[in-house]
Amino acid sequence: MIVEAKKARFDEPLRLKSGALLPQYEIAYETYGELNAARSNAVLVCHALNASHHVAGTYAGEPDNVGWWDNLVGPGKPLDTDRFFVIGVNNPGSCFGSTGPMSVNPATGKPYGSSFPVLTCEDWVEVQARLADQLGIRRFAAVMGGSLGAMQALQWTISYPDRIANAIVVAATPKLTAQNIAFNEVARRAITTDPDFHGGDFYQHGVKPKRGLRLARMIGHITYLSDDAMMEKFGRVLRSGSIGYHFDVDFEVESYLRHQGDKFAEYFDANTYLLITRALDYFDPAHMHGGDLSAALAPAKARFLVASFTSDWRFSPERSREIVKALIDNRRDVSYAEIDAPHGHDAFLLDDKRYHAVVGAYFGNVAREVGASPGTGVAVELPGEPLVHQGDADALTSGFAA
């Protein structure tokens, strides 16, 4: 499936939850499949921490640049693009084509850098709703996401309950634990204490805080995998076959983490990492309701599929069950799958037959609801300018958890 990235421009200022104003901005997005005549078969896919709008397929001339959820989205796949019109969206604050810290601030003519405002899941959902308006989509058949993307799907049901029929919430949590916030803070400190960070305005110095980004990625990657998965993949295997009695790489797992850190530091933006992890920290819909998640989810009208993975210790199944309970308290239609998988938090990105069967069966029901049989779509012309792709293929298809 050959796809093309596009951009949507918005000149109407966006008032953020923080009170700051984003005067104008652009959003990178991709679409897969065809929108039907009734415009009722649209599905929005929200991305996780360091992913992008490139959800599925490849770009012309770039056969190795595969979308980060290509095993799940596409013709004949669990989210079947022969039936659904799927939109992959890149949030503001990102470094993959949407307006973010690397973008030029029209007020100064320089990159936003440290002046780019802090964003929340509520802000992202507002932008996604504006994109839907621009594309002429009044109501989504479904909004889907894993991890941070699942938080956005959940927020959709609160912010726009009449514009979403189904929410697919995978590997989620209703709010971060203190431990999760702590992991994010250590990662951020690794970046902000890098001498090349320059208070977030490193662009003007022609440098990049790669040391901090490497450490942040290594910390994060450890939390995305389970202990069993790491033992199965690496064990205590020595890289050279014998102990070296030094402080350089001795174990294979050390080599793997350094490789992941080096790769990440080449393509990701440090300020974007700070912004997105902060949005993770701040997500807590129950906060405005005295900690009552049931009250927070009372506005939701959608049907739900909630899925978790037994070995996910960062966003454990217990957290998904909190969401399920709150929905049941509100007598909402909810299906819950707790999948026995050894891969940890990253399981939502992997090709697990049981997981994909659950998602495929759910979307089969959604397809029947909207009358989306294969081949029923029609070509509907949509606005948007082509986007020149940024980022290397290997980087964009590896480890998008949180």
Tab-separated table of C-alpha atoms in Angstrom:
chain	number	residue	atom	x	y	z
A	1	MET	CA	0.000	0.000	0.000
A	2	ILE	CA	1.672	3.211	-1.241
A	3	VAL	CA	0.656	6.271	0.761
A	4	GLU	CA	1.323	10.000	0.721
A	5	ALA	CA	1.654	12.302	3.694
A	6	LYS	CA	-0.269	15.579	3.682
A	7	LYS	CA	-0.521	18.749	5.712
A	8	ALA	CA	-3.515	20.717	6.934
A	9	ARG	CA	-3.085	24.366	7.863
A	10	PHE	CA	-5.088	26.159	10.545
A	11	ASP	CA	-5.072	29.941	10.854
A	12	GLU	CA	-7.651	30.103	13.637
A	13	PRO	CA	-5.720	30.463	16.925
A	14	LEU	CA	-5.857	27.553	19.343
A	15	ARG	CA	-6.359	28.388	23.020
A	16	LEU	CA	-4.562	25.668	24.980
A	17	LYS	CA	-5.545	24.230	28.333
A	18	SER	CA	-2.564	26.035	29.868
A	19	GLY	CA	-4.025	29.346	28.731
A	20	ALA	CA	-1.319	29.852	26.096
A	21	LEU	CA	-2.271	30.611	22.509
A	22	LEU	CA	-0.977	28.829	19.412
A	23	PRO	CA	-1.708	31.460	16.737
A	24	GLN	CA	-1.428	29.246	13.657
A	25	TYR	CA	-0.239	25.737	13.027
A	26	GLU	CA	0.018	22.854	10.599
A	27	ILE	CA	-0.835	19.190	11.113
A	28	ALA	CA	0.729	16.302	9.218
A	29	TYR	CA	-1.608	13.429	8.441
A	30	GLU	CA	-2.133	10.431	6.159
A	31	THR	CA	-5.241	8.632	4.961
A	32	TYR	CA	-5.804	5.013	3.964
A	33	GLY	CA	-8.805	3.536	2.211
A	34	GLU	CA	-11.769	5.509	0.913
A	35	LEU	CA	-14.378	7.615	2.641
A	36	ASN	CA	-17.865	6.377	1.830
A	37	ALA	CA	-20.625	8.587	0.467
A	38	ALA	CA	-22.226	8.930	3.906
A	39	ARG	CA	-18.827	9.792	5.434
A	40	SER	CA	-19.626	7.285	8.173
A	41	ASN	CA	-16.659	4.885	7.906
A	42	ALA	CA	-13.849	7.152	9.140
A	43	VAL	CA	-11.489	5.857	11.845
A	44	LEU	CA	-8.950	8.098	13.566
A	45	VAL	CA	-5.685	6.528	14.778
A	46	CYS	CA	-3.901	8.488	17.533
A	47	HIS	CA	-0.174	7.939	17.926
A	48	ALA	CA	1.939	7.090	20.938
A	49	LEU	CA	5.000	8.894	22.299
A	50	ASN	CA	7.532	8.933	19.459
A	51	ALA	CA	5.399	7.765	16.550
A	52	SER	CA	3.872	9.869	13.790
A	53	HIS	CA	1.113	10.110	11.215
A	54	HIS	CA	2.790	7.335	9.180
A	55	VAL	CA	0.582	4.551	10.505
A	56	ALA	CA	0.581	2.091	7.607
A	57	GLY	CA	1.917	1.392	4.137
A	58	THR	CA	5.065	2.731	2.521
A	59	TYR	CA	6.035	5.813	0.558
A	60	ALA	CA	6.745	5.671	-3.183
A	61	GLY	CA	10.406	4.806	-3.670
A	62	GLU	CA	10.851	3.975	0.039
A	63	PRO	CA	9.852	0.298	0.363
A	64	ASP	CA	11.542	-0.076	3.748
A	65	ASN	CA	9.751	2.888	5.300
A	66	VAL	CA	6.817	0.961	6.759
A	67	GLY	CA	4.144	2.575	8.919
A	68	TRP	CA	4.454	1.916	12.645
A	69	TRP	CA	1.128	0.001	12.887
A	70	ASP	CA	1.266	-1.628	9.465
A	71	ASN	CA	0.714	-5.095	10.963
A	72	LEU	CA	-2.732	-3.961	12.140
A	73	VAL	CA	-3.903	-1.365	9.594
A	74	GLY	CA	-4.327	-2.096	5.906
A	75	PRO	CA	-6.289	-4.129	3.334
A	76	GLY	CA	-7.644	-7.291	4.949
A	77	LYS	CA	-5.996	-6.483	8.300
A	78	PRO	CA	-7.783	-6.073	11.667
A	79	LEU	CA	-8.453	-2.416	10.858
A	80	ASP	CA	-9.372	-3.118	7.259
A	81	THR	CA	-8.789	-0.229	4.866
A	82	ASP	CA	-10.991	-1.987	2.295
A	83	ARG	CA	-13.835	-1.150	4.682
A	84	PHE	CA	-12.699	1.914	6.576
A	85	PHE	CA	-11.262	5.308	5.793
A	86	VAL	CA	-8.392	5.529	8.274
A	87	ILE	CA	-6.685	8.766	9.278
A	88	GLY	CA	-3.270	8.821	10.893
A	89	VAL	CA	-2.582	12.165	12.532
A	90	ASN	CA	0.578	13.770	13.887
A	91	ASN	CA	0.015	16.008	16.899
A	92	PRO	CA	1.335	19.549	17.289
A	93	GLY	CA	4.543	19.593	19.274
A	94	SER	CA	5.894	16.680	17.277
A	95	CYS	CA	8.974	16.663	15.071
A	96	PHE	CA	7.474	14.800	12.103
A	97	GLY	CA	5.913	17.599	10.095
A	98	SER	CA	3.364	19.187	12.413
A	99	THR	CA	4.064	22.557	14.010
A	100	GLY	CA	6.385	22.039	16.957
A	101	PRO	CA	9.469	23.386	18.719
A	102	MET	CA	11.566	22.968	15.570
A	103	SER	CA	9.126	25.096	13.539
A	104	VAL	CA	9.744	28.767	12.848
A	105	ASN	CA	7.833	31.089	15.141
A	106	PRO	CA	6.277	33.691	12.797
A	107	ALA	CA	6.603	36.327	15.520
A	108	THR	CA	10.398	35.985	15.746
A	109	GLY	CA	11.544	34.296	12.547
A	110	LYS	CA	13.420	31.753	14.675
A	111	PRO	CA	12.548	28.224	15.826
A	112	TYR	CA	10.083	28.155	18.735
A	113	GLY	CA	12.478	26.092	20.851
A	114	SER	CA	11.851	26.621	24.558
A	115	SER	CA	9.008	29.065	23.848
A	116	PHE	CA	6.738	26.412	22.346
A	117	PRO	CA	3.769	25.998	24.710
A	118	VAL	CA	3.086	22.922	26.826
A	119	LEU	CA	0.356	20.736	25.331
A	120	THR	CA	-2.143	18.260	26.762
A	121	CYS	CA	-4.227	15.386	25.432
A	122	GLU	CA	-7.226	17.736	25.503
A	123	ASP	CA	-5.358	20.137	23.203
A	124	TRP	CA	-4.477	17.354	20.779
A	125	VAL	CA	-8.073	16.139	20.644
A	126	GLU	CA	-9.227	19.692	19.892
A	127	VAL	CA	-6.780	19.850	16.971
A	128	GLN	CA	-7.892	16.441	15.723
A	129	ALA	CA	-11.514	17.604	15.825
A	130	ARG	CA	-10.561	20.639	13.749
A	131	LEU	CA	-8.853	18.356	11.233
A	132	ALA	CA	-12.010	16.233	11.079
A	133	ASP	CA	-14.004	19.409	10.386
A	134	GLN	CA	-11.646	20.318	7.578
A	135	LEU	CA	-12.025	16.841	6.078
A	136	GLY	CA	-15.805	17.017	6.348
A	137	ILE	CA	-16.105	14.240	8.941
A	138	ARG	CA	-18.800	14.972	11.492
A	139	ARG	CA	-18.565	11.688	13.396
A	140	PHE	CA	-15.938	8.965	13.601
A	141	ALA	CA	-16.942	5.333	13.360
A	142	ALA	CA	-14.075	4.811	15.803
A	143	VAL	CA	-11.083	6.470	17.407
A	144	MET	CA	-8.250	4.090	18.241
A	145	GLY	CA	-4.912	4.317	19.999
A	146	GLY	CA	-2.394	2.470	22.116
A	147	SER	CA	-0.685	3.870	25.225
A	148	LEU	CA	-0.614	7.673	24.858
A	149	GLY	CA	-2.787	7.202	21.768
A	150	ALA	CA	-5.316	5.359	23.929
A	151	MET	CA	-5.427	8.327	26.299
A	152	GLN	CA	-6.419	10.495	23.339
A	153	ALA	CA	-9.117	8.006	22.322
A	154	LEU	CA	-10.450	8.128	25.872
A	155	GLN	CA	-10.353	11.930	25.855
A	156	TRP	CA	-12.369	11.958	22.620
A	157	THR	CA	-15.255	10.242	24.400
A	158	ILE	CA	-15.244	13.022	27.019
A	159	SER	CA	-14.542	16.079	24.862
A	160	TYR	CA	-16.693	15.104	21.867
A	161	PRO	CA	-19.097	12.353	22.981
A	162	ASP	CA	-21.424	12.924	20.008
A	163	ARG	CA	-18.622	12.677	17.446
A	164	ILE	CA	-17.341	9.188	18.247
A	165	ALA	CA	-19.259	5.920	17.941
A	166	ASN	CA	-16.545	3.550	19.191
A	167	ALA	CA	-13.358	3.930	21.215
A	168	ILE	CA	-10.604	1.315	20.989
A	169	VAL	CA	-8.398	1.844	24.037
A	170	VAL	CA	-5.288	-0.375	24.078
A	171	ALA	CA	-2.551	-0.661	26.742
A	172	ALA	CA	-3.937	2.364	28.555
A	173	THR	CA	-4.101	3.985	31.946
A	174	PRO	CA	-6.525	6.609	33.274
A	175	LYS	CA	-3.530	8.481	34.745
A	176	LEU	CA	0.150	7.879	35.372
A	177	THR	CA	1.345	6.465	38.654
A	178	ALA	CA	4.022	8.286	40.622
A	179	GLN	CA	6.503	5.675	39.369
A	180	ASN	CA	5.641	6.439	35.741
A	181	ILE	CA	5.971	10.176	36.310
A	182	ALA	CA	9.335	9.462	37.939
A	183	PHE	CA	10.573	7.565	34.876
A	184	ASN	CA	9.550	10.502	32.686
A	185	GLU	CA	11.262	12.998	34.966
A	186	VAL	CA	14.564	11.087	34.940
A	187	ALA	CA	14.406	10.968	31.143
A	188	ARG	CA	13.679	14.693	30.937
A	189	ARG	CA	16.522	15.521	33.327
A	190	ALA	CA	18.884	13.495	31.164
A	191	ILE	CA	17.975	15.847	28.311
A	192	THR	CA	17.813	19.170	30.155
A	193	THR	CA	21.167	18.643	31.895
A	194	ASP	CA	22.947	17.840	28.632
A	195	PRO	CA	25.364	20.769	28.024
A	196	ASP	CA	24.125	20.931	24.419
A	197	PHE	CA	20.504	21.531	25.478
A	198	HIS	CA	20.983	25.308	25.968
A	199	GLY	CA	17.684	25.702	27.787
A	200	GLY	CA	15.805	24.241	24.813
A	201	ASP	CA	17.207	26.705	22.267
A	202	PHE	CA	19.974	24.464	20.974
A	203	TYR	CA	18.888	24.942	17.336
A	204	GLN	CA	20.463	28.387	17.315
A	205	HIS	CA	23.754	26.882	18.491
A	206	GLY	CA	23.932	24.277	15.736
A	207	VAL	CA	24.023	21.398	18.216
A	208	LYS	CA	21.694	18.717	19.549
A	209	PRO	CA	21.574	17.217	23.075
A	210	LYS	CA	22.248	13.705	21.813
A	211	ARG	CA	23.727	12.438	25.075
A	212	GLY	CA	20.538	13.303	26.926
A	213	LEU	CA	18.324	11.869	24.197
A	214	ARG	CA	20.289	8.615	24.236
A	215	LEU	CA	19.822	8.222	27.977
A	216	ALA	CA	16.152	9.170	27.798
A	217	ARG	CA	15.550	6.534	25.148
A	218	MET	CA	17.432	3.867	27.072
A	219	ILE	CA	15.385	4.567	30.207
A	220	GLY	CA	12.133	4.523	28.283
A	221	HIS	CA	12.944	1.396	26.325
A	222	ILE	CA	13.572	-0.608	29.480
A	223	THR	CA	10.055	0.246	30.679
A	224	TYR	CA	8.447	-0.842	27.401
A	225	LEU	CA	9.706	-4.423	27.675
A	226	SER	CA	8.946	-7.096	30.244
A	227	ASP	CA	11.657	-8.848	32.260
A	228	ASP	CA	10.755	-12.139	30.559
A	229	ALA	CA	11.018	-10.591	27.106
A	230	MET	CA	14.432	-9.126	27.882
A	231	MET	CA	15.672	-12.403	29.327
A	232	GLU	CA	14.419	-14.338	26.313
A	233	LYS	CA	15.973	-11.894	23.872
A	234	PHE	CA	19.278	-11.217	25.647
A	235	GLY	CA	19.642	-13.238	28.835
A	236	ARG	CA	23.076	-12.657	30.292
A	237	VAL	CA	24.813	-13.239	26.991
A	238	LEU	CA	28.239	-11.639	26.824
A	239	ARG	CA	29.013	-9.768	23.637
A	240	SER	CA	32.560	-11.094	23.313
A	241	GLY	CA	31.858	-14.473	24.921
A	242	SER	CA	33.845	-13.680	28.053
A	243	ILE	CA	33.868	-11.087	30.832
A	244	GLY	CA	35.997	-8.073	29.946
A	245	TYR	CA	36.354	-6.550	33.426
A	246	HIS	CA	35.707	-3.013	32.191
A	247	PHE	CA	32.883	-0.449	32.075
A	248	ASP	CA	32.271	-0.533	28.343
A	249	VAL	CA	29.746	-2.893	26.741
A	250	ASP	CA	30.027	-6.424	28.111
A	251	PHE	CA	26.460	-7.760	27.872
A	252	GLU	CA	24.326	-7.951	24.739
A	253	VAL	CA	21.506	-6.070	26.450
A	254	GLU	CA	23.886	-3.132	26.995
A	255	SER	CA	24.748	-3.117	23.310
A	256	TYR	CA	21.060	-3.198	22.373
A	257	LEU	CA	20.164	-0.251	24.616
A	258	ARG	CA	23.053	1.824	23.320
A	259	HIS	CA	22.016	1.068	19.749
A	260	GLN	CA	18.435	2.138	20.471
A	261	GLY	CA	19.663	5.302	22.168
A	262	ASP	CA	22.030	6.221	19.331
A	263	LYS	CA	19.345	5.688	16.705
A	264	PHE	CA	16.739	7.687	18.621
A	265	ALA	CA	19.084	10.632	19.160
A	266	GLU	CA	19.569	10.970	15.407
A	267	TYR	CA	15.929	11.446	14.450
A	268	PHE	CA	13.973	12.703	17.470
A	269	ASP	CA	13.750	16.236	18.852
A	270	ALA	CA	14.639	16.866	22.487
A	271	ASN	CA	11.962	19.508	23.063
A	272	THR	CA	9.337	17.224	21.555
A	273	TYR	CA	10.342	14.530	24.031
A	274	LEU	CA	9.850	16.943	26.921
A	275	LEU	CA	6.455	18.078	25.628
A	276	ILE	CA	5.033	14.627	24.979
A	277	THR	CA	6.166	13.088	28.260
A	278	ARG	CA	4.664	16.075	30.076
A	279	ALA	CA	1.356	15.511	28.287
A	280	LEU	CA	1.517	11.934	29.574
A	281	ASP	CA	2.068	13.198	33.120
A	282	TYR	CA	-0.814	15.666	32.979
A	283	PHE	CA	-3.456	13.293	31.609
A	284	ASP	CA	-5.943	12.693	34.430
A	285	PRO	CA	-9.597	13.167	33.427
A	286	ALA	CA	-10.739	12.324	36.968
A	287	HIS	CA	-8.778	15.218	38.485
A	288	MET	CA	-11.579	17.719	37.876
A	289	HIS	CA	-14.031	15.305	39.513
A	290	GLY	CA	-12.267	14.803	42.819
A	291	GLY	CA	-10.527	11.680	41.542
A	292	ASP	CA	-13.808	10.016	40.508
A	293	LEU	CA	-13.127	8.335	37.154
A	294	SER	CA	-16.752	7.233	36.821
A	295	ALA	CA	-17.848	10.873	36.999
A	296	ALA	CA	-15.168	11.865	34.503
A	297	LEU	CA	-16.385	9.288	31.972
A	298	ALA	CA	-20.083	10.018	32.505
A	299	PRO	CA	-20.319	12.147	29.320
A	300	ALA	CA	-19.092	9.247	27.140
A	301	LYS	CA	-21.652	7.754	24.763
A	302	ALA	CA	-19.384	5.532	22.678
A	303	ARG	CA	-19.057	1.783	22.768
A	304	PHE	CA	-15.661	0.645	23.990
A	305	LEU	CA	-13.078	-2.022	23.363
A	306	VAL	CA	-10.453	-1.952	26.115
A	307	ALA	CA	-7.447	-4.252	25.747
A	308	SER	CA	-4.478	-4.862	28.051
A	309	PHE	CA	-1.504	-7.232	28.224
A	310	THR	CA	-0.581	-9.358	31.216
A	311	SER	CA	3.158	-8.563	31.113
A	312	ASP	CA	2.706	-4.799	30.730
A	313	TRP	CA	4.050	-3.509	34.031
A	314	ARG	CA	4.191	0.125	32.976
A	315	PHE	CA	0.451	0.376	32.175
A	316	SER	CA	-0.692	-2.784	33.898
A	317	PRO	CA	-4.037	-4.568	33.288
A	318	GLU	CA	-5.244	-3.289	36.649
A	319	ARG	CA	-5.241	0.234	35.178
A	320	SER	CA	-7.348	-0.869	32.207
A	321	ARG	CA	-9.758	-2.530	34.607
A	322	GLU	CA	-10.196	0.836	36.346
A	323	ILE	CA	-11.389	2.246	33.013
A	324	VAL	CA	-13.704	-0.722	32.452
A	325	LYS	CA	-15.207	-0.386	35.934
A	326	ALA	CA	-15.836	3.329	35.448
A	327	LEU	CA	-17.586	2.612	32.155
A	328	ILE	CA	-19.700	-0.137	33.691
A	329	ASP	CA	-20.617	2.243	36.518
A	330	ASN	CA	-22.049	4.452	33.781
A	331	ARG	CA	-23.770	1.479	32.125
A	332	ARG	CA	-21.724	1.897	28.950
A	333	ASP	CA	-21.263	-0.835	26.355
A	334	VAL	CA	-17.722	-2.107	26.935
A	335	SER	CA	-15.772	-5.161	25.807
A	336	TYR	CA	-12.574	-5.989	27.665
A	337	ALA	CA	-9.719	-8.277	26.590
A	338	GLU	CA	-6.787	-9.065	28.859
A	339	ILE	CA	-4.288	-10.799	26.608
A	340	ASP	CA	-1.635	-13.156	27.936
A	341	ALA	CA	1.423	-11.836	26.110
A	342	PRO	CA	5.080	-11.843	27.212
A	343	HIS	CA	6.238	-8.685	25.444
A	344	GLY	CA	5.458	-5.978	28.003
A	345	HIS	CA	4.020	-2.583	27.106
A	346	ASP	CA	5.255	-2.840	23.507
A	347	ALA	CA	2.834	-5.737	22.938
A	348	PHE	CA	0.269	-3.350	21.454
A	349	LEU	CA	2.646	-2.774	18.522
A	350	LEU	CA	3.342	-6.434	17.813
A	351	ASP	CA	1.697	-9.036	15.624
A	352	ASP	CA	-0.051	-11.139	18.274
A	353	LYS	CA	-2.749	-13.334	16.697
A	354	ARG	CA	-5.070	-13.234	19.725
A	355	TYR	CA	-4.799	-9.474	20.056
A	356	HIS	CA	-5.374	-8.934	16.353
A	357	ALA	CA	-8.303	-11.355	16.361
A	358	VAL	CA	-9.997	-9.328	19.108
A	359	VAL	CA	-9.432	-6.037	17.270
A	360	GLY	CA	-10.507	-7.547	13.944
A	361	ALA	CA	-13.714	-8.979	15.401
A	362	TYR	CA	-14.588	-5.664	17.007
A	363	PHE	CA	-14.027	-3.741	13.788
A	364	GLY	CA	-16.076	-6.364	11.960
A	365	ASN	CA	-19.017	-5.340	14.135
A	366	VAL	CA	-18.282	-1.661	13.522
A	367	ALA	CA	-18.196	-2.303	9.770
A	368	ARG	CA	-21.639	-3.850	9.912
A	369	GLU	CA	-22.931	-0.875	11.890
A	370	VAL	CA	-21.838	1.600	9.230
A	371	GLY	CA	-22.516	-0.694	6.260
A	372	ALA	CA	-18.842	-0.779	5.352
A	373	SER	CA	-18.445	-3.892	3.233
A	374	PRO	CA	-15.260	-4.293	1.169
A	375	GLY	CA	-15.419	-2.165	-1.932
A	376	THR	CA	-18.228	0.141	-0.745
A	377	GLY	CA	-16.006	3.186	-0.440
A	378	VAL	CA	-16.013	5.962	-3.008
A	379	ALA	CA	-13.227	8.350	-3.798
A	380	VAL	CA	-13.969	11.593	-1.954
A	381	GLU	CA	-11.643	14.478	-2.680
A	382	LEU	CA	-10.094	15.845	0.495
A	383	PRO	CA	-8.042	18.969	1.153
A	384	GLY	CA	-4.422	18.962	2.191
A	385	GLU	CA	-0.997	19.656	0.755
A	386	PRO	CA	1.577	16.882	0.216
A	387	LEU	CA	4.102	16.631	3.019
A	388	VAL	CA	7.760	16.003	2.387
A	389	HIS	CA	8.532	13.046	4.645
A	390	GLN	CA	11.037	13.522	7.455
A	391	GLY	CA	12.789	10.769	9.421
A	392	ASP	CA	14.457	7.507	8.493
A	393	ALA	CA	12.499	4.312	7.972
A	394	ASP	CA	14.192	2.240	10.671
A	395	ALA	CA	13.632	4.934	13.268
A	396	LEU	CA	9.965	5.323	12.453
A	397	THR	CA	9.100	1.651	12.888
A	398	SER	CA	10.806	0.813	16.151
A	399	GLY	CA	9.437	1.093	19.680
A	400	PHE	CA	6.683	3.664	19.879
A	401	ALA	CA	5.439	2.819	23.358
A	402	ALA	CA	4.072	5.337	25.841
